[in-house]
XYZ file of C-alpha atoms in Angstrom:
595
model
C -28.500 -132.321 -72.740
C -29.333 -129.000 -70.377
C -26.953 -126.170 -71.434
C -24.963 -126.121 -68.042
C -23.632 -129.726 -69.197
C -23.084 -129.009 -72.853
C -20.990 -125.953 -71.333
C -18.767 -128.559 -69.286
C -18.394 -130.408 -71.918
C -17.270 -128.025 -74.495
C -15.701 -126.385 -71.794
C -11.564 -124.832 -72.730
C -10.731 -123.564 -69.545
C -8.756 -121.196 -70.676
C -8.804 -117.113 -72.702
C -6.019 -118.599 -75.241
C -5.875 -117.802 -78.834
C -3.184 -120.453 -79.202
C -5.923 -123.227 -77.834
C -8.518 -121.414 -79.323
C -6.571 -121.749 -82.959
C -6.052 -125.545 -82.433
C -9.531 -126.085 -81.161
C -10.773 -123.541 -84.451
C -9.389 -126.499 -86.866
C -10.136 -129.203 -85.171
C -13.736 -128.773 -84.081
C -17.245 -128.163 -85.778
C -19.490 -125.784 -84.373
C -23.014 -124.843 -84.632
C -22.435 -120.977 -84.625
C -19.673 -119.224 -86.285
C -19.901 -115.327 -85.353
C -17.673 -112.991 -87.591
C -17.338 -109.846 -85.538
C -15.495 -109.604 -82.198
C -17.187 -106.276 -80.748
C -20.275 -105.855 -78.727
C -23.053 -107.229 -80.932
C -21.018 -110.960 -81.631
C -19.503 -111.029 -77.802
C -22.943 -110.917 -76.862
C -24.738 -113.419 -79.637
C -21.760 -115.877 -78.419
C -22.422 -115.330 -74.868
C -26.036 -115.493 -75.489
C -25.749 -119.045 -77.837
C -22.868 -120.336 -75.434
C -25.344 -119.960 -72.494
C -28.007 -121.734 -74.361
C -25.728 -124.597 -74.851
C -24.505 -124.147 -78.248
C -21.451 -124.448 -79.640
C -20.257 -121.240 -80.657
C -17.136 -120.182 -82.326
C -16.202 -116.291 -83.191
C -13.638 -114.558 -85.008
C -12.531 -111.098 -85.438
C -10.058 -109.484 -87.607
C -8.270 -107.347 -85.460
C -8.714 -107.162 -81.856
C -11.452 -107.144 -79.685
C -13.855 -103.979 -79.893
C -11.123 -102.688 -81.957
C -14.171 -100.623 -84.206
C -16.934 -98.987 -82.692
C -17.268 -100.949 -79.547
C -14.090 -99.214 -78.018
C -14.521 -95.964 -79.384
C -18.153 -94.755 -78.285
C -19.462 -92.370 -75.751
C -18.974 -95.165 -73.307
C -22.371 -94.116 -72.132
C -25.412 -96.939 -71.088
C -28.537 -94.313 -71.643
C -31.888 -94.792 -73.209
C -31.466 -92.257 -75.207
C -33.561 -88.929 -74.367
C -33.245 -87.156 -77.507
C -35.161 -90.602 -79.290
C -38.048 -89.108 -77.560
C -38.296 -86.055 -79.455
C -38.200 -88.939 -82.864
C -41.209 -90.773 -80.996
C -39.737 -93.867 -80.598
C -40.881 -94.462 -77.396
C -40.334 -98.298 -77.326
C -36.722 -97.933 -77.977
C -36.675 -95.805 -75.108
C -38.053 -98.322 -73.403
C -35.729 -101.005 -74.714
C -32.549 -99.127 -73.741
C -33.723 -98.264 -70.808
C -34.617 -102.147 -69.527
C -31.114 -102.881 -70.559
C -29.346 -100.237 -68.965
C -30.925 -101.859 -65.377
C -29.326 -104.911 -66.776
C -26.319 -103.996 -67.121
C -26.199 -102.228 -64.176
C -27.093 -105.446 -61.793
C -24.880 -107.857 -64.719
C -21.981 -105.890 -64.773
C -21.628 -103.363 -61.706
C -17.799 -103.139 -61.754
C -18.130 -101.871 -65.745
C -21.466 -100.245 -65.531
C -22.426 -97.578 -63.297
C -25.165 -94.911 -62.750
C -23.750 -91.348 -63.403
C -26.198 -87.933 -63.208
C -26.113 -85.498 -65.854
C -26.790 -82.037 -65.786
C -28.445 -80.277 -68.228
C -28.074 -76.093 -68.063
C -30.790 -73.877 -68.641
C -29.823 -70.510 -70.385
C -32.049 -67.584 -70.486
C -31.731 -63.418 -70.742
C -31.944 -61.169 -67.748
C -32.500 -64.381 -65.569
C -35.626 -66.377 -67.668
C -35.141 -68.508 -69.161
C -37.493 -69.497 -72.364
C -40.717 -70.842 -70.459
C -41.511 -73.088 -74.211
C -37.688 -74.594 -74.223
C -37.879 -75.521 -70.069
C -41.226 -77.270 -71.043
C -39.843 -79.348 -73.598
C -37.279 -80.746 -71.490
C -39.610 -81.091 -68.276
C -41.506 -83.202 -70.553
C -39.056 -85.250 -72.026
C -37.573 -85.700 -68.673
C -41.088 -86.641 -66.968
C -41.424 -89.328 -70.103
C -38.297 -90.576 -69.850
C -38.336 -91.755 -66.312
C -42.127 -93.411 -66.621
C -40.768 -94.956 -69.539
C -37.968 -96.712 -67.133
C -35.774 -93.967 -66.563
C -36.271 -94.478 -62.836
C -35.833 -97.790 -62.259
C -32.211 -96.467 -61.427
C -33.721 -95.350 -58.552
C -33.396 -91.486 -58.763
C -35.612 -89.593 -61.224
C -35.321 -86.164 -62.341
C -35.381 -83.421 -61.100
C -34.844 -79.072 -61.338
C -31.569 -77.683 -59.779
C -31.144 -73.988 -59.154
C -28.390 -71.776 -60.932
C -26.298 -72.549 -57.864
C -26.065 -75.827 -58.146
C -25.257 -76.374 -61.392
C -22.390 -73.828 -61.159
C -21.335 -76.379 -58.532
C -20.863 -79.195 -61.228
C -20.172 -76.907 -64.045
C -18.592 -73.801 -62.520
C -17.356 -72.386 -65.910
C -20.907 -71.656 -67.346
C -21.447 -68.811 -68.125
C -23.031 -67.700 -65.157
C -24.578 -64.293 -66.756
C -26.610 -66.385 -68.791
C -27.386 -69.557 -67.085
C -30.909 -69.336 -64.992
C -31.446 -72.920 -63.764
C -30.905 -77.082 -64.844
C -32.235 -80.312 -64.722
C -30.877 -83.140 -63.237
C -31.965 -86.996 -63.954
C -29.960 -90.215 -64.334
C -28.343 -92.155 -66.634
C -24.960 -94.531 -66.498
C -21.587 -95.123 -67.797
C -19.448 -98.061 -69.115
C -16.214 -99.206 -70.087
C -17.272 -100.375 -73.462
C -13.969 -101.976 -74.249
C -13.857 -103.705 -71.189
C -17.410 -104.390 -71.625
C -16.904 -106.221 -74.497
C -14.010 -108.352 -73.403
C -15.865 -109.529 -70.136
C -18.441 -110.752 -72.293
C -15.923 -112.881 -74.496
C -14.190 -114.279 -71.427
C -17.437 -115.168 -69.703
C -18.765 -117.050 -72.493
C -15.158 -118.673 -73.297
C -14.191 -119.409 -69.966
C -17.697 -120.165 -67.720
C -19.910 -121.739 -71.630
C -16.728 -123.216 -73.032
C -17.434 -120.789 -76.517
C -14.347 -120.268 -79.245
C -13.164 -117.006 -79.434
C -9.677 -115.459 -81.648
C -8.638 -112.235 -81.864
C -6.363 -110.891 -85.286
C -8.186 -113.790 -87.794
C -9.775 -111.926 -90.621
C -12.074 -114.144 -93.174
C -11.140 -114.378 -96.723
C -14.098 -116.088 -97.997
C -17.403 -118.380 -97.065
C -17.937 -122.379 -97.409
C -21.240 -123.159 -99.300
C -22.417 -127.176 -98.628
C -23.732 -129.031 -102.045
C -27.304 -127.643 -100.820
C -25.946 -124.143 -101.533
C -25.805 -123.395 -97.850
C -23.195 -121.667 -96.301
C -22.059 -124.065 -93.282
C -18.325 -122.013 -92.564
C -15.653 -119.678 -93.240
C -12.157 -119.734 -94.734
C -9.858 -117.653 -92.687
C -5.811 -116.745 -92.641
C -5.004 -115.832 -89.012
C -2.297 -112.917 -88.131
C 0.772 -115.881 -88.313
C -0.484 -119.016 -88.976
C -1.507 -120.841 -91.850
C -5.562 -120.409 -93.949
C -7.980 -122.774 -92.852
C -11.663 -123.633 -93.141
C -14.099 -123.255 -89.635
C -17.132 -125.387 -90.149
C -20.702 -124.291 -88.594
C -23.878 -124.916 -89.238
C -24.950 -121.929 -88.701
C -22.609 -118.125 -89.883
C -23.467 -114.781 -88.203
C -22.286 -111.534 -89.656
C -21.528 -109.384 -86.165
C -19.089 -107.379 -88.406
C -20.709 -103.895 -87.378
C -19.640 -101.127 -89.930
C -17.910 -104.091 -91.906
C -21.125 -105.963 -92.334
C -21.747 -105.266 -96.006
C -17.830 -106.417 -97.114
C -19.861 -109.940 -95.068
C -22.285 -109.850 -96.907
C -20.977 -109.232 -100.373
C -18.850 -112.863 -99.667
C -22.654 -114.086 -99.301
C -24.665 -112.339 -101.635
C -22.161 -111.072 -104.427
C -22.214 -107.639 -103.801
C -22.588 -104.922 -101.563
C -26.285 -104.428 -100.302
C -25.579 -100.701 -98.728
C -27.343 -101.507 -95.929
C -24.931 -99.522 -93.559
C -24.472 -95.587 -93.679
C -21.351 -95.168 -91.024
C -21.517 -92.022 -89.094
C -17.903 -91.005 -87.369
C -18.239 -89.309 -83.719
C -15.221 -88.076 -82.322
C -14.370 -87.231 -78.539
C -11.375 -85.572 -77.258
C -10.237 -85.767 -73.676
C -8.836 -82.428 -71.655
C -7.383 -82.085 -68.300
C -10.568 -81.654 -65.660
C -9.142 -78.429 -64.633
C -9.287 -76.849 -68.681
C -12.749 -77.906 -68.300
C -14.061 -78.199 -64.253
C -17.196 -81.101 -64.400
C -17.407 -83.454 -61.929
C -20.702 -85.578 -63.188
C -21.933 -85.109 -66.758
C -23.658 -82.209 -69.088
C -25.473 -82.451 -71.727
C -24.109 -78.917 -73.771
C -26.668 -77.616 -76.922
C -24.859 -76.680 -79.964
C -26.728 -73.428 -81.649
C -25.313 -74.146 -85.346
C -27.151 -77.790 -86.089
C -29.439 -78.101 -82.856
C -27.982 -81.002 -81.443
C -25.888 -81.492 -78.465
C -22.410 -83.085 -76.922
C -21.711 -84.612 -73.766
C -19.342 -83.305 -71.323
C -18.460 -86.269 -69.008
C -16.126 -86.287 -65.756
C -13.438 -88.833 -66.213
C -11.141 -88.992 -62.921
C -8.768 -85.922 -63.232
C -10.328 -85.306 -66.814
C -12.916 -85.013 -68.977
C -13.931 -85.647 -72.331
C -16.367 -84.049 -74.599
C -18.320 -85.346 -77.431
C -19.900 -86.467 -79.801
C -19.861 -85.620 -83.414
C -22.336 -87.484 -85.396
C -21.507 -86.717 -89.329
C -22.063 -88.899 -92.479
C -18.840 -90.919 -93.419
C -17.380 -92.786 -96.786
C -13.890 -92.829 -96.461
C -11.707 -96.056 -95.403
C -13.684 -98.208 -92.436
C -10.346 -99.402 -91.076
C -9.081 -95.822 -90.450
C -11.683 -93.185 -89.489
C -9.987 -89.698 -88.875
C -10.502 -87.091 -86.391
C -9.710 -83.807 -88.938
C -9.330 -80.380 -87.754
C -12.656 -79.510 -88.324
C -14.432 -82.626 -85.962
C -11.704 -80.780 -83.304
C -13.337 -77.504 -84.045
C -16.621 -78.653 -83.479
C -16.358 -79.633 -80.018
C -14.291 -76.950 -79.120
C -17.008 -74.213 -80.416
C -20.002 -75.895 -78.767
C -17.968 -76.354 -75.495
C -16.802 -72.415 -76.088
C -19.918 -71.220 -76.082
C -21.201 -71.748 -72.498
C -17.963 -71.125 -70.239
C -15.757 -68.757 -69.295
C -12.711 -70.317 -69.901
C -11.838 -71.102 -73.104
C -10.813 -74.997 -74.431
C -8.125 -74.793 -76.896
C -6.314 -77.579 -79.141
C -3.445 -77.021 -76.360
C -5.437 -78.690 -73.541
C -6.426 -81.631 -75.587
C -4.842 -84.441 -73.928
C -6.403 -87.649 -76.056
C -8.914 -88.602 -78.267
C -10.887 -90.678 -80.422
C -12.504 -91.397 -83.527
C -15.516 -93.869 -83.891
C -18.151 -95.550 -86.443
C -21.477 -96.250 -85.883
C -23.179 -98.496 -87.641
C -26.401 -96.780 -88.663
C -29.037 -98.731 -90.844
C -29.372 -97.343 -94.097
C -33.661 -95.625 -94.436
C -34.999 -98.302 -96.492
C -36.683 -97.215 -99.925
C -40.063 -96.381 -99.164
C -40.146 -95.378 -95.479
C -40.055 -91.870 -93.908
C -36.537 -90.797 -92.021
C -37.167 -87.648 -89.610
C -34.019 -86.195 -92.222
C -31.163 -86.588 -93.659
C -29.234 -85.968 -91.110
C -26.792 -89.377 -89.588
C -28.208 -87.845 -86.100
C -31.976 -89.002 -87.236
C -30.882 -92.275 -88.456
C -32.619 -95.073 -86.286
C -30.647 -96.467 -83.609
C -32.571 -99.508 -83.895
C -31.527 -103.028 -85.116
C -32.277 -105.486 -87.829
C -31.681 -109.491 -87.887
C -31.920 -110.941 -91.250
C -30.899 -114.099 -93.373
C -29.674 -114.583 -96.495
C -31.201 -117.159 -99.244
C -27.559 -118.892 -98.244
C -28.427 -118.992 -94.060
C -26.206 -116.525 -93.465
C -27.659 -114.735 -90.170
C -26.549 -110.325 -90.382
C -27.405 -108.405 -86.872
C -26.709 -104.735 -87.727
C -27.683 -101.370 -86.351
C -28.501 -101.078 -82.489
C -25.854 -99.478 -80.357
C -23.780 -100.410 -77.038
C -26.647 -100.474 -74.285
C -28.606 -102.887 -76.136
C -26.347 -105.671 -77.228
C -27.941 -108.014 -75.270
C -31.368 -107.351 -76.470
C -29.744 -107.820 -80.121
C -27.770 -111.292 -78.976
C -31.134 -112.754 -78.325
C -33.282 -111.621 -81.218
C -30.195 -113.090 -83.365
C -29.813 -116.592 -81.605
C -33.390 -116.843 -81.781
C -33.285 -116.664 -85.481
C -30.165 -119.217 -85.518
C -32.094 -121.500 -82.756
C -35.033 -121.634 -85.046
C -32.338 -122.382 -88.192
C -31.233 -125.866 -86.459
C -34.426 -126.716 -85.105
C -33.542 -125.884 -81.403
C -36.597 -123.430 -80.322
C -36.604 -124.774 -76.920
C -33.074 -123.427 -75.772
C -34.173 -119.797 -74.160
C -32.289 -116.899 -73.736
C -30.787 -116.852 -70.042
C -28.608 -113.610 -70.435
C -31.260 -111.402 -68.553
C -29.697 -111.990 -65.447
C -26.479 -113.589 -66.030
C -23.844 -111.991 -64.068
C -20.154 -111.062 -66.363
C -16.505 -112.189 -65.613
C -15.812 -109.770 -62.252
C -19.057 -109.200 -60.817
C -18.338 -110.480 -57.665
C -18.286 -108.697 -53.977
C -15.063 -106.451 -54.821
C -17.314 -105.612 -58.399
C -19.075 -103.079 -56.035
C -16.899 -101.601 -53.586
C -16.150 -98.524 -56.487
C -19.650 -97.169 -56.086
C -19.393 -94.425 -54.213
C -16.288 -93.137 -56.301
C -18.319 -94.126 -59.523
C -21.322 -92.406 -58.766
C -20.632 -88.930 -57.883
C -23.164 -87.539 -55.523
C -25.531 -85.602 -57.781
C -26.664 -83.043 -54.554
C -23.030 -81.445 -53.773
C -21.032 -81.284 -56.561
C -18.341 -82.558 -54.573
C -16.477 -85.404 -54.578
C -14.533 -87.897 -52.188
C -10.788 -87.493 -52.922
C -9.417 -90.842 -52.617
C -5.279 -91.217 -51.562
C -3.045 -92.804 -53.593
C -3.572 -96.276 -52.545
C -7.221 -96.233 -52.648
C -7.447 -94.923 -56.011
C -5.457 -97.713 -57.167
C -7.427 -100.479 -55.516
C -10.451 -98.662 -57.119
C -8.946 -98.304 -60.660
C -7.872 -101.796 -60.437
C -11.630 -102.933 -58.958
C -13.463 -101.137 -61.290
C -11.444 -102.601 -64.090
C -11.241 -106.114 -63.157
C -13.756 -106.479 -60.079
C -13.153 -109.416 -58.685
C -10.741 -110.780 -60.597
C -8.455 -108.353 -59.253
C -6.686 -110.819 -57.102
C -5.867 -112.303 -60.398
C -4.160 -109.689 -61.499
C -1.810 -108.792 -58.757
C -1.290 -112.139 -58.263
C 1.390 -111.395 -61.505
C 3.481 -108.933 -58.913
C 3.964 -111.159 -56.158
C 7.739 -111.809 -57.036
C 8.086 -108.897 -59.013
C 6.585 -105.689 -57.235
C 8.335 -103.123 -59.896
C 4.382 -104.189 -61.952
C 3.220 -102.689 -59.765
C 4.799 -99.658 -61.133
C 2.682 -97.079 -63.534
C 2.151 -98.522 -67.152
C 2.323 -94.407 -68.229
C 3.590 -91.731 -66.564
C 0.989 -89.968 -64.826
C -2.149 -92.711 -65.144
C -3.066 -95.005 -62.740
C -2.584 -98.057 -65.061
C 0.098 -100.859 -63.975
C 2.695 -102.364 -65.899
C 0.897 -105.593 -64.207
C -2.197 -104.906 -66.237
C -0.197 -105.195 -69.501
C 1.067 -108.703 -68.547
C -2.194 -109.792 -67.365
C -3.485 -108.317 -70.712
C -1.156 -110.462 -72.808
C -1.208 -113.816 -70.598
C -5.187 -113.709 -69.559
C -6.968 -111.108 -72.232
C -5.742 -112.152 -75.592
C -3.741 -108.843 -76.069
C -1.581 -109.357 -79.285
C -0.041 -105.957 -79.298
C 1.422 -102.653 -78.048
C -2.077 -101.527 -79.690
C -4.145 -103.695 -77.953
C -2.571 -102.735 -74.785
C -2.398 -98.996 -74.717
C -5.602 -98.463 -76.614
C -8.510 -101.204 -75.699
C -7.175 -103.533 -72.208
C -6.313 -99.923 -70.919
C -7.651 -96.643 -72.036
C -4.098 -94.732 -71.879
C -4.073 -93.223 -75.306
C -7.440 -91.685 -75.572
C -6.508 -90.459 -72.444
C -3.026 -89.526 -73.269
C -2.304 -89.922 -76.306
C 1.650 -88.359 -76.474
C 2.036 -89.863 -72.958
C 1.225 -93.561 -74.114
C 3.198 -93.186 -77.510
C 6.548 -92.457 -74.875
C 5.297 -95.615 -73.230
C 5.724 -98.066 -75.969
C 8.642 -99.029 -75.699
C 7.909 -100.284 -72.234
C 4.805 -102.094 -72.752
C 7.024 -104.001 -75.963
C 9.432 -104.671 -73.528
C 6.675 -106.045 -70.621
C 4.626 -108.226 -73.303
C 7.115 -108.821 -76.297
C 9.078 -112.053 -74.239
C 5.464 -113.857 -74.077
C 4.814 -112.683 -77.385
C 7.981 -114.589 -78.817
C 9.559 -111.208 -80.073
C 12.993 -110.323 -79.714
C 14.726 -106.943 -78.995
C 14.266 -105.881 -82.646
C 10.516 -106.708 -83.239
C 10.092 -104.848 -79.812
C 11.658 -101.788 -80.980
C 9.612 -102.007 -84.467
C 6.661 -102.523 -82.922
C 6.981 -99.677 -80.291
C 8.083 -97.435 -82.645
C 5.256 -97.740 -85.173
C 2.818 -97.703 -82.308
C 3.862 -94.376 -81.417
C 4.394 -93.017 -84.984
C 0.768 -93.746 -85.313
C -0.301 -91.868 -82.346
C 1.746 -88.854 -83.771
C 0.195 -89.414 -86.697
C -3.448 -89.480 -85.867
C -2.565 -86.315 -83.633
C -1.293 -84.249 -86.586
C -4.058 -85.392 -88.764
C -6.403 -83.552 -86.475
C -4.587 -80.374 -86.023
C -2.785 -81.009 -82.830
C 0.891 -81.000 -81.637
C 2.281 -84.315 -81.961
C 5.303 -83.471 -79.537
C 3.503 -80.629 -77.068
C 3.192 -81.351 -73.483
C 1.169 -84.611 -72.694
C 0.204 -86.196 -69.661
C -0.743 -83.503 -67.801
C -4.113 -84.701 -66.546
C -2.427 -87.459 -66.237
C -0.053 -86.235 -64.070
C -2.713 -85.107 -61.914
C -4.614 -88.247 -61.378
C -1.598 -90.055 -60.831
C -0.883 -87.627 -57.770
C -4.572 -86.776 -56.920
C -6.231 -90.468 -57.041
C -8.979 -90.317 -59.701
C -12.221 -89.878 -58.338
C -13.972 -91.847 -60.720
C -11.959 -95.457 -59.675
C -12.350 -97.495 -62.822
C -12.735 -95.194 -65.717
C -15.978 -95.412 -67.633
C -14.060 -96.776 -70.735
């Protein structure tokens, strides 16, 4: 049967957890994939396309871990050159086009600047040469497949991106080309499109308790106990551990006990009104004390800074920007302009795992360091058939979906089913997908950028969310235009968006809501806890709550986002929203935010 008409067949029709519950007990699969981020959206996509059929499970919401709380960057990675892994670059690279054709309404090419310091106007003749090389390497290795390559920019011109630097000490920059996503969203459009266009499984807020072993001492399912609903056993034929920094706690329900294959590294980014911090592309920013660097990235009306890349054993489920993480941003980003950042201007922010591969006993790392830990992935099985993916990061998911259903295609004798995901198009890549590019990519030459009015911002915020599903969404309004109203004060979200979120995107929660189906608290974090109690009020009726669950759950959504504010040094009730305030009145130049 050719995988189009196992698809139909299979096919539910609709992004339900309800249906997808019912269909969870009632059906056997041949893939069951524990981890709802971006490494088991894409191994369902990728086995749903081959004409498997593919269940998946997560035990929160979607991208809930790392996949909604990265750099939200597609790059190949230039610093891997100086670790000589020059076929990763190559990897990432190959992807990023992919993504860029797959998915133009999430992915989209951004420029990034990096500033050349120097005394008395030189700048040091062996540090320029290491990045002329790097950059020369990095577009033959596919770096210019997104059609621009590198190049130098005079002093001038970078002050017209950056015009804080510290002009007294900045000589020169290079320029070259990279992209941005909206890794949440990313992750989601995957899910829908193998759901709704390969008929795949998918639930949201369904942790597993435990694995089903067969008589042959195979494991062929999962038990699970789903956020209101009753345990139950999903039978496969085939389990994949997607569980990303969770992977081990997968495969100690396998193998008995914790294998340590995972060494976590948090990054945190904070966001700050574009004004605290002028930038209208990107900047890659050195930091003296460890010799690495952050990223400054436009964002609309803001910008956010980051990332920190430090070695992490506290609790998976609740990583925590601390005062310090805050400090480190702030220092390297004080270091090279004239106009201070301080924990006042911090708007949002965000706190992240990656899931780095432990250095295996007996093989060289560059150091100790979480920065020089491989970015690469692993795909392994157990004596049990349990398949783990780990490792990798966000621009090559799709490179790690098809290495892993490879492995599982080989399990149940099915080598002939190939990959197809190379060019399969996402959920809203359609014609209105592309009418955000000349908002999303800023052009590189001016350091200006088209100011869009009111109205055109929207339709861009809402295309470069949605792309051509956006009819879908506003469909929602047509009897009651006050959706069309802003979700939170100051952004360009719509209450619309959170109904659409609960009715068409799974969205269980305030949570879900305000943090992953729209980016509102890492970009205002005190702005979307005063929001809550709206977004209960839009989503609790379809949600079956009544006026006290929607007060309960508003209220601990926002205590958290006080909470996680104090926790890193900030003022939990000081004046939010104002970025916010100015996209919402200046249009946000970057349409659909990068993530």
């Amino acid at each position: 049967m050719p995988p189009s008409a196992r698809a139909d067949e299979h096919r539910s029709g609709r992004f339900d957890r309800d249906e997808a519950l019912d269909r969870l007990v009632d059906e056997s699969f041949d893939m069951l994939v524990i981890g709802g981020g971006i490494t088991g959206a894409g191994v369902a996509l990728d086995a749903a396309s081959r004409g498997l059929r593919v269940a998946l499970v997560e035990k929160d919401d979607f991208a809930s871990g790392t996949s909604s709380k990265s750099s939200k960057l597609i790059h190949g990675g230039l610093r891997y050159l100086q670790q000589h892994e020059y076929r990763l670059v190559y990897e990432n690279l190959a992807e990023r086009q992919r993504l860029l054709e797959n998915a133009p309404h999430l992915v989209s090419p951004l420029p990034f600047l990096i500033p050349l310091f120097g005394r008395d106007g030189v700048v040091n003749r062996g540090v320029a040469r290491v990045y002329l090389i790097a950059l020369w390497l990095y577009d033959l290795t596919g770096g210019m497949r997104i059609g621009r390559r590198h190049e130098k920019v005079s002093r001038e011109q970078a002050l017209a991106h950056l015009p804080t630097l510290q002009a007294d000490r900045l000589v020169a920059g290079f320029l070259y080309w990279d992209a941005r996503a909206d890794d949440a969203r990313l992750t989601l459009a995957v899910l829908r499109t193998a759901v709704l266009d390969y008929g795949a499984v998918a639930a949201n807020h369904i942790p597993v308790t435990g694995l089903v072993t067969g008589p042959d001492g195979r494991v062929n399912g999962a038990r699970v106990t789903p956020d209101g609903a009753e345990p139950f056993e999903i039978r496969a034929s085939v389990v994949v551990n997607a569980a990303g920094v969770w992977s081990d706690e997968v495969r100690a329900l396998d193998e008995g006990r914790d294998p340590h294959s995972i060494r976590p590294a948090k990054g945190i980014h904070v966001t700050v009104p574009n004004e605290a911090f002028p930038c209208d592309i990107a900047a890659v920013i050195p930091v003296r004390e460890d010799h690495r660097s952050i990223f400054v990235v436009s964002w609309g009306d803001q910008v956010y800074l980051g990332t920190t890349d430090t070695h992490y054993e506290g609790p998976l489920d609740d990583p925590s920007c601390l005062p310090e993480d805050v400090d480190y941003i702030l220092g390297a980003a004080n270091a090279i302009t004239t106009k201070p950042l301080g924990r006042a201007d911090i708007t949002g922010l965000w706190t992240g795992l990656r899931p780095l591969l432990a250095p295996v006993e007996g093989k060289h790392a560059p150091s100790e360091r979480t920065a020089d830990l491989s970015r690469r992935h692993t795909v392994t099985t157990s004596a049990s058939g349990v398949v783990t993916v780990t490792g990798g990061k966000l621009t090559t998911y799709r490179k790690m979906a098809e290495d892993t259903v490879d492995t599982v295609a080989a399990a149940l004798g099915r080598r002939s089913l190939r990959c197809v995901t190379k060019d399969l198009h996402l959920r809203g890549a359609g014609h209105s997908a592309r009418v955000t590019a000349e908002f999303h990519s800023p052009a590189a030459g001016s350091g200006t950028q088209r100011r869009p009015d009111g109205a055109t911002a929207t339709a861009t915020h809402l295309a470069g969310r949605y792309g051509s599903e956006t009819p879908d969404v506003l469909a929602l309004a047509d009897e009651r235009p006050e959706l069309l109203d802003p979700l939170v004060r100051g952004l360009l979200y719509l209450e619309v968006e959170a109904l659409y979120a609960v009715r068409h995107e799974m969205a269980g929660s305030v949570s879900d809501v305000l943090d992953r189906r729209t980016r509102a608290s890492l970009r205002d974090a005190r702005g979307a806890a005063a929001a809550a109690r709206r977004v209960a009020e839009l989503i609790g009726p379809d949600l079956g709550w009544d006026q006290r669950r929607m007060e309960a759950e508003a209220e601990a959504y926002a205590e958290e986002r006080r909470a996680e504010l104090t926790r890193a040094g900030l003022d939990p009730d000081g004046v939010g929203g104002r970025a916010g305030a100015a996209a919402g009145s200046a249009g946000s130049a970057g349409g659909g935010e990068p993530g």
